[in-house]
CSV table of N, CA and C in Angstrom, one decimal:
chain,number,residue,atom,x,y,z
A,889,MET,N,-31.0,12.2,19.5
A,889,MET,CA,-30.4,11.4,18.3
A,889,MET,C,-29.1,10.7,19.0
A,890,ILE,N,-28.0,11.6,19.6
A,890,ILE,CA,-26.8,11.2,20.0
A,890,ILE,C,-27.3,9.9,20.6
A,891,TYR,N,-28.4,9.9,21.3
A,891,TYR,CA,-28.5,8.5,22.3
A,891,TYR,C,-28.9,7.1,21.6
A,892,LYS,N,-29.7,7.3,20.3
A,892,LYS,CA,-30.1,6.4,19.5
A,892,LYS,C,-28.8,5.5,18.6
A,893,TRP,N,-27.8,7.0,18.4
A,893,TRP,CA,-26.7,6.5,17.7
A,893,TRP,C,-25.9,5.7,18.3
A,894,TYR,N,-25.8,6.0,19.8
A,894,TYR,CA,-25.1,5.1,20.8
A,894,TYR,C,-25.6,3.9,21.0
A,895,ARG,N,-26.6,3.7,21.2
A,895,ARG,CA,-27.6,2.4,21.3
A,895,ARG,C,-27.2,1.2,20.2
A,896,LEU,N,-27.2,2.1,18.7
A,896,LEU,CA,-26.6,1.0,17.9
A,896,LEU,C,-25.5,0.5,17.7
A,897,ILE,N,-24.6,1.6,17.9
A,897,ILE,CA,-23.1,0.9,18.1
A,897,ILE,C,-23.0,0.1,19.1
A,898,SER,N,-23.6,0.3,20.1
A,898,SER,CA,-23.6,-0.5,21.2
A,898,SER,C,-23.9,-2.1,20.9
A,899,LYS,N,-25.3,-1.6,20.1
A,899,LYS,CA,-25.8,-3.1,19.8
A,899,LYS,C,-25.0,-4.1,18.9
A,900,ARG,N,-24.3,-3.5,17.9
A,900,ARG,CA,-23.5,-4.1,16.8
A,900,ARG,C,-22.3,-4.7,17.8
A,901,ILE,N,-22.0,-3.7,18.7
A,901,ILE,CA,-20.5,-4.4,19.6
A,901,ILE,C,-21.2,-6.0,20.1
A,902,ILE,N,-22.2,-5.5,20.8
A,902,ILE,CA,-22.4,-7.0,21.4
A,902,ILE,C,-22.9,-7.7,20.7
A,903,SER,N,-23.3,-7.7,19.4
A,903,SER,CA,-23.6,-8.6,18.6
A,903,SER,C,-22.6,-9.5,17.8
A,904,LYS,N,-21.6,-8.6,17.3
A,904,LYS,CA,-19.9,-9.0,17.1
A,904,LYS,C,-19.4,-10.0,18.4
A,905,GLN,N,-19.5,-9.7,19.3
A,905,GLN,CA,-18.8,-10.4,20.8
A,905,GLN,C,-20.0,-11.9,20.6
A,906,SER,N,-20.8,-11.7,20.5
A,906,SER,CA,-21.5,-13.0,20.7
A,906,SER,C,-21.5,-13.8,19.5
A,907,CYS,N,-20.9,-13.1,18.4
A,907,CYS,CA,-20.8,-14.0,17.1
A,907,CYS,C,-19.5,-14.7,17.3
A,908,LEU,N,-18.6,-14.1,17.9
A,908,LEU,CA,-17.3,-14.6,18.5
A,908,LEU,C,-17.2,-15.5,19.0
A,909,ILE,N,-18.1,-15.3,20.3
A,909,ILE,CA,-18.4,-16.4,21.2
A,909,ILE,C,-18.9,-17.7,20.8
A,910,ARG,N,-20.1,-17.7,20.0
A,910,ARG,CA,-20.5,-18.7,19.2
A,910,ARG,C,-19.5,-19.6,18.2
A,911,ARG,N,-18.9,-18.6,17.5
A,911,ARG,CA,-17.7,-19.4,16.8
A,911,ARG,C,-16.8,-20.1,17.5
A,912,SER,N,-16.2,-19.5,18.6
A,912,SER,CA,-15.1,-20.4,19.1
A,912,SER,C,-16.0,-21.3,20.1
A,913,ARG,N,-17.1,-21.6,20.7
A,913,ARG,CA,-17.8,-22.7,20.8
A,913,ARG,C,-18.1,-24.0,19.8
A,914,VAL,N,-18.2,-23.3,18.5
A,914,VAL,CA,-18.3,-24.4,17.5
A,914,VAL,C,-16.9,-24.9,17.2
A,915,MET,N,-15.9,-24.4,17.0
A,915,MET,CA,-14.3,-24.4,16.8
A,915,MET,C,-14.1,-25.7,18.0
A,916,ILE,N,-14.3,-25.4,19.3
A,916,ILE,CA,-14.3,-26.1,20.3
A,916,ILE,C,-14.8,-27.8,20.2
A,917,LYS,N,-16.2,-27.5,19.8
A,917,LYS,CA,-17.3,-28.8,19.2
A,917,LYS,C,-16.6,-29.3,18.2
A,918,ARG,N,-16.2,-28.5,17.1
A,918,ARG,CA,-15.5,-29.5,15.8
A,918,ARG,C,-13.9,-30.0,16.4
A,919,THR,N,-13.4,-29.5,17.3
A,919,THR,CA,-12.3,-30.2,17.6
A,919,THR,C,-12.4,-31.6,18.2
A,920,ARG,N,-13.4,-31.1,19.2
A,920,ARG,CA,-13.7,-32.6,20.5
A,920,ARG,C,-14.3,-33.9,19.6
A,921,LYS,N,-15.1,-33.1,18.5
A,921,LYS,CA,-15.6,-34.4,17.4
A,921,LYS,C,-14.3,-35.0,16.8
A,922,ARG,N,-13.4,-34.5,16.3
A,922,ARG,CA,-12.3,-34.8,15.7
A,922,ARG,C,-11.8,-36.1,16.6
A,923,GLN,N,-11.5,-35.4,17.7
A,923,GLN,CA,-10.6,-36.2,18.9
A,923,GLN,C,-11.3,-37.4,19.2
A,924,ILE,N,-12.4,-37.5,19.6
A,924,ILE,CA,-13.6,-38.5,19.5
A,924,ILE,C,-13.5,-39.5,18.0
A,925,ALA,N,-13.4,-39.1,17.2
A,925,ALA,CA,-13.3,-39.8,16.2
A,925,ALA,C,-12.2,-40.6,15.7
A,926,LYS,N,-11.0,-39.6,16.3
A,926,LYS,CA,-9.4,-40.5,15.9
A,926,LYS,C,-9.5,-41.4,17.0
A,927,ALA,N,-10.0,-41.4,18.3
A,927,ALA,CA,-10.0,-42.2,19.2
A,927,ALA,C,-10.7,-43.6,18.9
A,928,LYS,N,-11.8,-43.4,18.5
A,928,LYS,CA,-12.8,-44.4,17.8
A,928,LYS,C,-11.7,-45.5,16.7
A,929,HIS,N,-11.4,-44.5,15.9
A,929,HIS,CA,-10.7,-45.1,14.7
A,929,HIS,C,-9.4,-46.0,15.4
A,930,MET,N,-8.6,-45.3,16.4
A,930,MET,CA,-7.5,-45.9,16.8
A,930,MET,C,-7.9,-47.4,17.6
A,931,MET,N,-9.0,-47.2,18.4
A,931,MET,CA,-9.5,-48.5,19.1
A,931,MET,C,-10.0,-49.8,17.9
A,932,ALA,N,-10.4,-49.2,16.9
A,932,ALA,CA,-10.8,-50.1,15.7
A,932,ALA,C,-9.6,-50.6,14.9
A,933,TRP,N,-8.0,-49.9,14.9
A,933,TRP,CA,-7.1,-50.7,14.6
A,933,TRP,C,-6.7,-51.1,15.3
A,934,HIS,N,-6.6,-51.1,16.9
A,934,HIS,CA,-6.2,-51.6,17.9
A,934,HIS,C,-6.8,-53.1,17.9
A,935,ASP,N,-8.2,-53.3,17.9
A,935,ASP,CA,-8.6,-54.5,17.8
A,935,ASP,C,-8.2,-55.6,16.8
A,936,HIS,N,-7.9,-55.0,15.8
A,936,HIS,CA,-7.6,-55.9,14.8
A,936,HIS,C,-6.1,-56.5,14.6
A,937,THR,N,-5.3,-55.6,15.6
A,937,THR,CA,-3.6,-55.6,15.7
A,937,THR,C,-3.7,-56.2,17.2
A,938,SER,N,-4.7,-56.8,18.0
A,938,SER,CA,-4.2,-57.1,19.7
A,938,SER,C,-4.0,-58.3,19.3
A,939,TYR,N,-3.5,-58.8,20.4
A,939,TYR,CA,-3.1,-60.4,21.0
A,939,TYR,C,-4.1,-61.3,20.8
A,940,GLU,N,-5.3,-60.6,21.6
A,940,GLU,CA,-6.5,-61.9,20.9
A,940,GLU,C,-6.9,-62.2,19.9
A,941,TRP,N,-6.9,-60.9,18.9
A,941,TRP,CA,-7.2,-61.5,17.2
A,941,TRP,C,-6.5,-62.5,16.4
A,942,SER,N,-4.9,-62.3,16.9
A,942,SER,CA,-4.3,-63.3,16.3
A,942,SER,C,-4.3,-64.6,17.2
A,943,GLN,N,-5.0,-64.5,18.3
A,943,GLN,CA,-4.9,-66.0,18.7
A,943,GLN,C,-6.3,-67.0,18.0
A,944,TRP,N,-7.6,-66.0,17.6
A,944,TRP,CA,-8.6,-66.7,16.8
A,944,TRP,C,-8.3,-66.9,15.6
A,945,TRP,N,-7.4,-65.9,15.0
A,945,TRP,CA,-7.1,-66.2,13.3
A,945,TRP,C,-6.0,-66.6,13.1
A,946,LYS,N,-6.0,-67.7,12.1
A,946,LYS,CA,-4.6,-68.5,12.1
A,946,LYS,C,-3.8,-67.6,11.1
A,947,ARG,N,-3.6,-66.3,10.5
A,947,ARG,CA,-2.8,-65.3,9.9
A,947,ARG,C,-2.5,-64.7,10.8
A,948,SER,N,-1.5,-63.8,10.3
A,948,SER,CA,-0.7,-63.1,11.3
A,948,SER,C,-1.7,-61.7,11.5
A,949,ALA,N,-1.6,-61.0,12.6
A,949,ALA,CA,-2.8,-59.9,12.9
A,949,ALA,C,-2.2,-58.8,12.5
A,950,ARG,N,-2.7,-58.1,11.3
A,950,ARG,CA,-2.2,-57.1,10.6
A,950,ARG,C,-3.4,-56.1,10.4
A,951,LYS,N,-2.8,-54.7,10.2
A,951,LYS,CA,-4.1,-53.6,9.8
A,951,LYS,C,-5.0,-54.2,8.8
A,952,PRO,N,-6.0,-54.1,8.7
A,952,PRO,CA,-6.7,-54.6,7.6
A,952,PRO,C,-6.5,-53.4,5.9
A,953,LYS,N,-6.6,-54.3,5.1
A,953,LYS,CA,-6.1,-53.0,4.1
A,953,LYS,C,-7.5,-52.4,3.4
A,954,ARG,N,-7.6,-51.2,3.4
A,954,ARG,CA,-8.6,-50.7,2.7
A,954,ARG,C,-8.8,-50.6,1.1
């Protein structure tokens, strides 16, 4: 009886730990996704304001209005 109770508690502890580990992985993944999205956005902004852009287009190179 005590053995079964101990096994049940140990399973719960292990499942909680694995849940926390999974949650932390998701958080890392989410922040990495946001980091990549930000970098892409910054590069897109840079393309519109770069020196080359102002060479090809007659008007001043500015960030496009959304």
